[in-house]
Tab-separated table of C-alpha atoms in Angstrom:
chain	number	residue	atom	x	y	z
A	890	UNK	CA	3.228	-14.293	17.828
A	891	UNK	CA	3.504	-10.198	19.873
A	892	UNK	CA	5.494	-9.149	21.903
A	893	UNK	CA	6.009	-8.243	24.993
A	894	UNK	CA	5.009	-5.115	26.224
A	895	UNK	CA	7.211	-5.727	29.847
A	896	UNK	CA	5.475	-3.763	32.247
A	897	UNK	CA	2.142	-3.834	31.308
A	898	UNK	CA	-0.062	-6.605	33.395
A	899	UNK	CA	-0.423	-10.034	32.132
A	900	UNK	CA	-5.048	-9.131	31.156
A	901	UNK	CA	-4.106	-5.891	29.608
A	902	UNK	CA	-1.687	-7.028	26.808
A	903	UNK	CA	-4.760	-8.324	25.104
A	904	UNK	CA	-5.714	-5.246	24.406
A	905	UNK	CA	-3.154	-3.621	24.381
A	906	UNK	CA	-0.661	-5.177	21.418
A	907	UNK	CA	-3.430	-4.784	18.534
A	908	UNK	CA	-1.803	-5.808	15.751
A	909	UNK	CA	0.068	-9.832	16.720
A	910	UNK	CA	1.638	-10.673	13.027
A	911	UNK	CA	-0.732	-13.731	12.560
A	912	UNK	CA	-2.237	-14.069	9.358
A	913	UNK	CA	-5.724	-13.750	10.833
A	914	UNK	CA	-7.986	-11.266	10.514
A	915	UNK	CA	-9.855	-9.215	13.983
A	916	UNK	CA	-13.256	-9.377	14.081
A	917	UNK	CA	-15.771	-6.541	12.930
A	918	UNK	CA	-15.491	-3.427	15.689
A	919	UNK	CA	-12.269	-6.004	17.414
A	920	UNK	CA	-9.850	-3.150	15.725
A	921	UNK	CA	-11.777	0.113	17.382
A	922	UNK	CA	-12.044	-0.838	20.658
A	923	UNK	CA	-7.627	-1.847	20.961
A	924	UNK	CA	-6.701	1.120	18.919
A	925	UNK	CA	-5.750	3.560	22.343
A	926	UNK	CA	-6.710	7.723	21.400
A	927	UNK	CA	-3.484	9.496	19.359
A	928	UNK	CA	-0.883	11.211	21.246
A	929	UNK	CA	-2.153	15.179	21.716
A	930	UNK	CA	-0.451	16.313	18.505
A	931	UNK	CA	-1.493	13.580	16.568
A	932	UNK	CA	-4.740	13.687	16.500
A	933	UNK	CA	-6.320	14.971	13.967
A	934	UNK	CA	-10.569	15.983	13.641
A	935	UNK	CA	-11.429	15.414	9.129
A	936	UNK	CA	-14.605	15.298	8.497
A	937	UNK	CA	-17.309	14.562	7.701
A	938	UNK	CA	-16.682	10.371	8.376
A	939	UNK	CA	-16.517	8.319	5.053
A	940	UNK	CA	-18.808	5.502	5.003
A	941	UNK	CA	-15.983	1.889	5.277
A	942	UNK	CA	-13.937	1.339	2.556
A	943	UNK	CA	-14.597	-1.032	-0.114
A	944	UNK	CA	-12.153	-4.976	0.922
A	945	UNK	CA	-10.098	-7.121	-1.976
A	946	UNK	CA	-9.823	-10.360	-1.242
A	947	UNK	CA	-8.993	-11.430	-4.377
A	948	UNK	CA	-5.555	-9.138	-4.256
A	949	UNK	CA	-5.021	-10.447	-0.765
A	950	UNK	CA	-5.311	-13.564	-1.770
A	951	UNK	CA	-2.343	-12.837	-4.569
A	952	UNK	CA	-0.131	-11.208	-2.706
A	953	UNK	CA	-0.495	-13.221	1.000
A	954	UNK	CA	-2.314	-16.411	0.116
A	955	UNK	CA	-5.729	-17.780	1.127
A	956	UNK	CA	-6.650	-17.009	4.531
A	957	UNK	CA	-6.983	-20.933	5.258
A	958	UNK	CA	-3.745	-21.630	5.027
A	959	UNK	CA	-1.232	-21.587	7.769
A	960	UNK	CA	-0.565	-18.467	8.787
A	961	UNK	CA	2.381	-16.554	8.254
A	962	UNK	CA	3.751	-14.900	11.940
A	963	UNK	CA	5.275	-11.525	12.453
A	964	UNK	CA	8.311	-11.266	14.370
A	965	UNK	CA	8.160	-9.480	18.146
A	966	UNK	CA	10.477	-7.318	16.349
A	967	UNK	CA	8.294	-6.288	13.328
A	968	UNK	CA	4.885	-6.773	15.642
A	969	UNK	CA	7.035	-4.212	17.976
A	970	UNK	CA	7.071	-1.258	14.746
A	971	UNK	CA	3.429	-1.433	13.617
A	972	UNK	CA	2.180	-1.604	16.502
A	973	UNK	CA	4.685	1.959	17.578
A	974	UNK	CA	3.435	3.577	14.025
A	975	UNK	CA	-0.101	2.501	15.019
A	976	UNK	CA	-0.172	4.385	18.176
A	977	UNK	CA	1.995	6.925	17.406
A	978	UNK	CA	0.024	7.883	13.683
A	979	UNK	CA	2.857	7.540	12.067
A	980	UNK	CA	4.466	6.702	9.247
A	981	UNK	CA	6.735	3.531	9.214
A	982	UNK	CA	10.132	3.155	6.976
A	983	UNK	CA	10.755	-0.477	6.365
A	984	UNK	CA	14.627	-0.810	5.157
A	985	UNK	CA	15.695	-3.972	3.161
A	986	UNK	CA	17.208	-5.869	0.095
A	987	UNK	CA	14.720	-6.350	-2.537
A	988	UNK	CA	13.027	-9.736	-2.464
A	989	UNK	CA	12.269	-9.811	1.208
A	990	UNK	CA	8.782	-9.161	1.824
A	991	UNK	CA	8.252	-4.887	2.998
A	992	UNK	CA	5.452	-4.713	0.529
A	993	UNK	CA	3.456	-6.939	1.699
A	994	UNK	CA	4.102	-6.209	5.057
A	995	UNK	CA	1.578	-3.479	4.604
A	996	UNK	CA	-1.376	-6.157	3.477
A	997	UNK	CA	-0.481	-8.887	6.135
A	998	UNK	CA	-2.115	-5.259	8.497
A	999	UNK	CA	-4.624	-4.465	6.341
A	1000	UNK	CA	-5.742	-8.270	6.324
A	1001	UNK	CA	-5.281	-8.889	10.540
A	1002	UNK	CA	-7.265	-5.132	11.756
A	1003	UNK	CA	-9.372	-5.676	7.978
A	1004	UNK	CA	-8.929	-1.985	6.700
A	1005	UNK	CA	-9.608	-2.805	3.263
A	1006	UNK	CA	-8.454	-2.526	0.551
A	1007	UNK	CA	-4.461	-0.807	1.022
A	1008	UNK	CA	-3.887	2.608	-1.190
A	1009	UNK	CA	-0.644	1.282	-3.189
A	1010	UNK	CA	1.282	4.323	-4.385
A	1011	UNK	CA	4.244	2.854	-6.788
A	1012	UNK	CA	7.066	5.992	-6.908
A	1013	UNK	CA	9.492	5.825	-8.868
A	1014	UNK	CA	11.844	8.934	-10.780
A	1015	UNK	CA	9.292	11.838	-11.682
A	1016	UNK	CA	6.172	10.878	-9.565
A	1017	UNK	CA	5.157	14.296	-7.502
A	1018	UNK	CA	3.183	15.138	-3.929
A	1019	UNK	CA	0.460	16.645	-6.523
A	1020	UNK	CA	0.734	12.886	-8.301
A	1021	UNK	CA	-0.072	10.851	-4.900
A	1022	UNK	CA	-2.153	13.701	-4.441
A	1023	UNK	CA	-4.777	14.025	-6.747
A	1024	UNK	CA	-4.865	14.796	-10.402
A	1025	UNK	CA	-7.134	17.517	-12.023
A	1026	UNK	CA	-7.862	16.895	-15.924
A	1027	UNK	CA	-8.500	20.404	-16.961
A	1028	UNK	CA	-7.445	19.586	-20.661
A	1029	UNK	CA	-10.519	17.283	-20.696
A	1030	UNK	CA	-13.280	19.356	-18.650
A	1031	UNK	CA	-11.815	22.032	-21.309
A	1032	UNK	CA	-13.216	19.214	-24.146
A	1033	UNK	CA	-15.855	18.509	-22.793
A	1034	UNK	CA	-17.608	22.235	-22.565
A	1035	UNK	CA	-16.213	23.221	-26.119
A	1036	UNK	CA	-18.298	19.925	-27.760
A	1037	UNK	CA	-20.774	20.749	-24.923
A	1038	UNK	CA	-20.985	24.766	-26.537
A	1039	UNK	CA	-20.843	23.344	-29.993
A	1040	UNK	CA	-24.498	21.067	-29.388
A	1041	UNK	CA	-25.669	24.066	-27.704
A	1042	UNK	CA	-24.925	26.233	-30.636
A	1043	UNK	CA	-26.373	23.531	-33.706
A	1044	UNK	CA	-29.237	23.049	-32.161
A	1045	UNK	CA	-30.183	26.357	-30.650
A	1046	UNK	CA	-30.337	27.514	-34.991
A	1047	UNK	CA	-32.437	23.981	-35.373
A	1048	UNK	CA	-29.718	22.056	-36.990
A	1049	UNK	CA	-29.523	18.364	-36.212
A	1050	UNK	CA	-27.215	17.774	-32.790
A	1051	UNK	CA	-23.881	16.323	-34.035
A	1052	UNK	CA	-23.441	13.074	-32.687
A	1053	UNK	CA	-20.149	12.094	-30.299
A	1054	UNK	CA	-19.688	8.179	-30.065
A	1055	UNK	CA	-19.704	7.307	-26.504
A	1056	UNK	CA	-21.610	10.532	-25.269
A	1057	UNK	CA	-25.055	10.413	-25.322
A	1058	UNK	CA	-25.198	13.627	-23.550
A	1059	UNK	CA	-22.592	15.684	-24.479
A	1060	UNK	CA	-23.851	19.270	-23.832
A	1061	UNK	CA	-24.946	17.981	-20.348
A	1062	UNK	CA	-20.590	18.348	-20.807
A	1063	UNK	CA	-20.537	22.225	-20.929
A	1064	UNK	CA	-22.041	22.141	-17.520
A	1065	UNK	CA	-20.477	19.540	-15.472
A	1066	UNK	CA	-18.876	20.485	-12.448
A	1067	UNK	CA	-14.708	20.790	-11.404
A	1068	UNK	CA	-15.412	17.403	-9.300
A	1069	UNK	CA	-16.332	15.362	-12.313
A	1070	UNK	CA	-12.489	15.862	-14.343
A	1071	UNK	CA	-10.809	15.484	-10.216
A	1072	UNK	CA	-9.570	12.353	-9.223
A	1073	UNK	CA	-7.061	12.140	-5.308
A	1074	UNK	CA	-4.049	9.911	-5.510
A	1075	UNK	CA	-3.513	6.475	-3.302
A	1076	UNK	CA	-2.147	9.324	-0.163
A	1077	UNK	CA	-5.347	11.825	-0.680
A	1078	UNK	CA	-7.799	9.037	-0.018
A	1079	UNK	CA	-5.677	7.507	2.638
A	1080	UNK	CA	-6.014	10.926	3.930
A	1081	UNK	CA	-10.017	11.337	4.160
A	1082	UNK	CA	-12.089	11.087	7.020
A	1083	UNK	CA	-12.647	7.479	7.899
A	1084	UNK	CA	-13.697	6.258	10.762
A	1085	UNK	CA	-10.723	4.378	11.180
A	1086	UNK	CA	-7.399	4.584	9.171
A	1087	UNK	CA	-6.700	3.050	5.750
A	1088	UNK	CA	-3.028	1.601	4.323
A	1089	UNK	CA	-1.253	2.717	2.686
A	1090	UNK	CA	2.189	1.587	1.421
A	1091	UNK	CA	4.192	4.445	-0.344
A	1092	UNK	CA	6.256	1.578	-2.300
A	1093	UNK	CA	9.816	2.143	-2.670
A	1094	UNK	CA	10.648	6.263	-1.907
A	1095	UNK	CA	14.443	5.291	-2.468
A	1096	UNK	CA	13.759	5.561	-6.022
A	1097	UNK	CA	11.737	8.613	-6.840
A	1098	UNK	CA	13.162	12.998	-7.178
A	1099	UNK	CA	15.375	13.936	-4.421
A	1100	UNK	CA	12.625	16.917	-2.888
A	1101	UNK	CA	9.801	14.663	-2.683
A	1102	UNK	CA	10.462	13.274	1.119
A	1103	UNK	CA	11.286	16.734	1.918
A	1104	UNK	CA	7.626	17.698	0.179
A	1105	UNK	CA	5.905	14.629	2.298
A	1106	UNK	CA	7.426	16.536	4.670
A	1107	UNK	CA	3.966	18.861	5.442
A	1108	UNK	CA	1.666	16.466	4.143
A	1109	UNK	CA	2.233	13.760	6.972
A	1110	UNK	CA	2.538	16.005	9.265
A	1111	UNK	CA	-0.286	17.915	9.475
A	1112	UNK	CA	-2.853	15.057	7.836
A	1113	UNK	CA	-4.536	17.013	4.903
A	1114	UNK	CA	-4.025	19.031	1.815
A	1115	UNK	CA	-5.662	21.858	-0.706
A	1116	UNK	CA	-6.943	21.932	-3.980
A	1117	UNK	CA	-6.209	25.002	-5.281
A	1118	UNK	CA	-8.603	23.844	-8.434
A	1119	UNK	CA	-11.913	23.021	-5.627
A	1120	UNK	CA	-10.740	26.337	-3.361
A	1121	UNK	CA	-11.430	28.332	-6.734
A	1122	UNK	CA	-15.114	27.693	-6.713
A	1123	UNK	CA	-16.468	27.435	-2.699
A	1124	UNK	CA	-17.963	30.004	-3.012
A	1125	UNK	CA	-20.280	29.044	-5.090
A	1126	UNK	CA	-20.110	24.975	-4.878
A	1127	UNK	CA	-18.458	24.750	-1.077
A	1128	UNK	CA	-19.569	20.901	-2.488
A	1129	UNK	CA	-17.908	19.299	-4.734
A	1130	UNK	CA	-18.081	15.604	-4.760
A	1131	UNK	CA	-15.010	13.523	-6.998
A	1132	UNK	CA	-13.420	10.676	-7.135
A	1133	UNK	CA	-10.974	8.715	-5.047
A	1134	UNK	CA	-7.881	5.817	-6.381
A	1135	UNK	CA	-10.962	3.057	-4.470
A	1136	UNK	CA	-12.866	1.945	-7.651
A	1137	UNK	CA	-16.028	3.593	-8.577
A	1138	UNK	CA	-15.313	6.094	-5.253
A	1139	UNK	CA	-15.883	8.661	-4.017
A	1140	UNK	CA	-15.672	11.399	-1.925
A	1141	UNK	CA	-17.553	14.666	-0.517
A	1142	UNK	CA	-14.710	18.064	-0.378
A	1143	UNK	CA	-16.014	20.864	1.313
A	1144	UNK	CA	-14.582	23.748	0.561
A	1145	UNK	CA	-11.532	22.360	-0.801
A	1146	UNK	CA	-9.741	21.105	2.542
A	1147	UNK	CA	-9.566	17.066	3.292
A	1148	UNK	CA	-8.325	16.751	6.367
A	1149	UNK	CA	-7.522	12.943	8.157
A	1150	UNK	CA	-10.049	12.199	11.018
A	1151	UNK	CA	-7.989	8.742	11.315
A	1152	UNK	CA	-4.335	8.959	10.788
A	1153	UNK	CA	-3.678	6.279	7.794
A	1154	UNK	CA	-0.623	3.377	8.615
A	1155	UNK	CA	1.016	3.996	5.918
A	1156	UNK	CA	4.248	1.739	4.974
A	1157	UNK	CA	6.469	3.093	2.850
A	1158	UNK	CA	9.575	1.036	1.558
A	1159	UNK	CA	12.509	1.038	0.669
A	1160	UNK	CA	15.859	-0.983	-1.116
A	1161	UNK	CA	18.512	1.664	0.494
A	1162	UNK	CA	19.495	3.071	-2.747
A	1163	UNK	CA	20.033	6.367	-0.877
A	1164	UNK	CA	20.038	8.417	1.970
A	1165	UNK	CA	16.316	10.374	3.327
A	1166	UNK	CA	16.979	13.986	5.156
A	1167	UNK	CA	17.497	13.850	8.741
A	1168	UNK	CA	14.012	16.101	8.990
A	1169	UNK	CA	12.219	13.513	6.819
A	1170	UNK	CA	13.741	10.553	9.485
A	1171	UNK	CA	12.789	12.388	12.178
A	1172	UNK	CA	9.272	11.943	11.300
A	1173	UNK	CA	8.935	8.204	10.543
A	1174	UNK	CA	10.196	4.806	12.691
A	1175	UNK	CA	12.095	2.915	10.915
A	1176	UNK	CA	12.272	-0.692	10.631
A	1177	UNK	CA	14.538	-2.126	9.161
A	1178	UNK	CA	13.295	-6.249	7.611
A	1179	UNK	CA	15.603	-9.262	7.307
A	1180	UNK	CA	15.847	-11.717	4.622
A	1181	UNK	CA	13.435	-14.706	5.355
A	1182	UNK	CA	14.999	-17.611	7.350
A	1183	UNK	CA	13.897	-20.977	6.629
A	1184	UNK	CA	10.827	-21.540	8.811
A	1185	UNK	CA	9.454	-17.648	7.640
A	1186	UNK	CA	10.247	-19.472	4.068
A	1187	UNK	CA	8.215	-23.135	4.436
A	1188	UNK	CA	5.904	-20.834	5.995
A	1189	UNK	CA	5.071	-18.389	2.713
A	1190	UNK	CA	5.077	-20.977	0.528
A	1191	UNK	CA	2.540	-23.443	2.844
A	1192	UNK	CA	0.191	-20.050	2.079
A	1193	UNK	CA	0.562	-20.311	-1.330
A	1194	UNK	CA	0.906	-23.960	-1.844
A	1195	UNK	CA	-1.307	-25.763	1.475
A	1196	UNK	CA	-1.974	-29.108	-0.158
A	1197	UNK	CA	1.200	-29.292	-1.893
A	1198	UNK	CA	3.560	-28.719	0.580
A	1199	UNK	CA	5.997	-31.249	1.194
A	1200	UNK	CA	9.383	-33.083	1.513
A	1201	UNK	CA	10.327	-32.392	-1.701
A	1202	UNK	CA	8.832	-28.851	-1.378
A	1203	UNK	CA	11.382	-28.692	1.605
A	1204	UNK	CA	13.872	-29.373	0.078
A	1205	UNK	CA	13.876	-26.070	-1.842
A	1206	UNK	CA	13.804	-24.128	0.906
A	1207	UNK	CA	16.781	-26.042	1.712
A	1208	UNK	CA	18.182	-25.707	-1.301
A	1209	UNK	CA	17.172	-21.604	-1.492
A	1210	UNK	CA	19.046	-20.906	1.456
A	1211	UNK	CA	22.643	-22.225	0.122
A	1212	UNK	CA	21.651	-20.868	-3.162
A	1213	UNK	CA	21.506	-17.317	-0.947
A	1214	UNK	CA	23.505	-18.169	1.054
A	1215	UNK	CA	27.034	-17.971	-1.839
A	1216	UNK	CA	25.038	-15.393	-4.381
A	1217	UNK	CA	23.211	-12.538	-2.591
A	1218	UNK	CA	20.867	-10.945	-4.233
A	1219	UNK	CA	17.700	-13.895	-4.099
A	1220	UNK	CA	14.105	-12.859	-4.017
A	1221	UNK	CA	11.599	-15.042	-1.461
A	1222	UNK	CA	9.692	-14.241	-4.739
A	1223	UNK	CA	11.871	-16.473	-6.984
A	1224	UNK	CA	11.264	-19.865	-4.725
A	1225	UNK	CA	7.626	-19.098	-5.432
A	1226	UNK	CA	7.870	-20.057	-8.705
A	1227	UNK	CA	10.074	-22.749	-8.513
A	1228	UNK	CA	7.656	-24.233	-6.124
A	1229	UNK	CA	4.947	-23.641	-8.503
A	1230	UNK	CA	7.519	-25.582	-11.815
A	1231	UNK	CA	8.461	-28.353	-9.119
A	1232	UNK	CA	4.537	-29.471	-7.897
A	1233	UNK	CA	1.964	-27.787	-10.750
A	1234	UNK	CA	3.730	-31.634	-12.690
A	1235	UNK	CA	4.607	-27.788	-15.558
A	1236	UNK	CA	8.081	-30.103	-15.689
A	1237	UNK	CA	10.137	-32.809	-15.043
A	1238	UNK	CA	12.541	-32.146	-11.406
A	1239	UNK	CA	14.469	-34.876	-12.385
A	1240	UNK	CA	15.036	-34.358	-16.138
A	1241	UNK	CA	17.782	-30.662	-15.965
A	1242	UNK	CA	16.449	-29.423	-12.751
A	1243	UNK	CA	19.349	-28.111	-11.733
A	1244	UNK	CA	19.838	-26.171	-15.203
A	1245	UNK	CA	16.413	-24.901	-14.127
A	1246	UNK	CA	16.772	-23.932	-11.637
A	1247	UNK	CA	19.884	-21.445	-12.277
A	1248	UNK	CA	17.300	-20.038	-15.004
A	1249	UNK	CA	14.785	-19.286	-12.157
A	1250	UNK	CA	17.463	-18.305	-9.149
A	1251	UNK	CA	19.273	-15.433	-10.899
A	1252	UNK	CA	22.486	-14.731	-8.956
A	1253	UNK	CA	21.175	-10.878	-8.606
A	1254	UNK	CA	24.645	-9.799	-7.276
A	1255	UNK	CA	27.916	-11.649	-6.356
A	1256	UNK	CA	28.478	-11.977	-2.695
A	1257	UNK	CA	32.152	-10.607	-2.264
A	1258	UNK	CA	34.976	-13.359	-1.527
């Protein structure tokens, strides 16, 4: 499903609307061909260009179901919001009640566009900008250096080398470079110079400290950041290899500066627990995601339980909608829990089923009368 681009000629629509919400990955290279150039004020030129990131199909299957399952189409408003964020290279702030599928949107985008593993940054009350950019293990470096120096001193004095469990070459640690102790966070990795944008999920930003949205402004506006620990050694080591947020991932950082080449697709979720400052909102595109209707719920169930979709599951969907209309706060994953129990044989649906549904479909908030 795609949104109508209005006055764009019909034969140009296929090349104009990138995200269609079909749940099907685009052929290799198709995304790069269709994505238009950025606005001049959102163009970035970081380098050297890194190879494509790894995928994580197992995580996508866990969250979305297998690719072979019936796709879950997006509504036109969602398609418009994602495409606008893609074209303008702006973060997409997705608001809505818990459990409506805000976080899932990031995984749907990366599957459809073939952009590799989603970089997820879960936000808590103590999260800081530094957590998202990188972490530096200064204590570990100091301990390793001290251990290495002691080992070298023992060897120089003709004493047997003191064994250190799990590290066959302790002496080398005294000379280990700073990059060995530095790991980029999800935001820091997303801003590396990839040819195609990474997908970054900033999950539940409304749970953050009051200062974090403002702290994000400069990084999201400029598409770059510095690493103080690498600046200090840049004259001696202009290029330093560091770890990234991808499993076993590494990247070369030049003179302590990271600048993106393709601005990442940033999906920021919020449950509406607090207001964000106007300066932050101005730099984002906002999309409010409503509760999934019967069609969307049925598509979600079919994606995870294609071989079990029958009249019983359809009745459960209708029962879930009835419960939701009377009791606020039911999340879509609570429906999946009920379908699994009803179709897995773990529970006899004819014995105490209503009592079990009361347990699964917890009334999180009573609707006002």
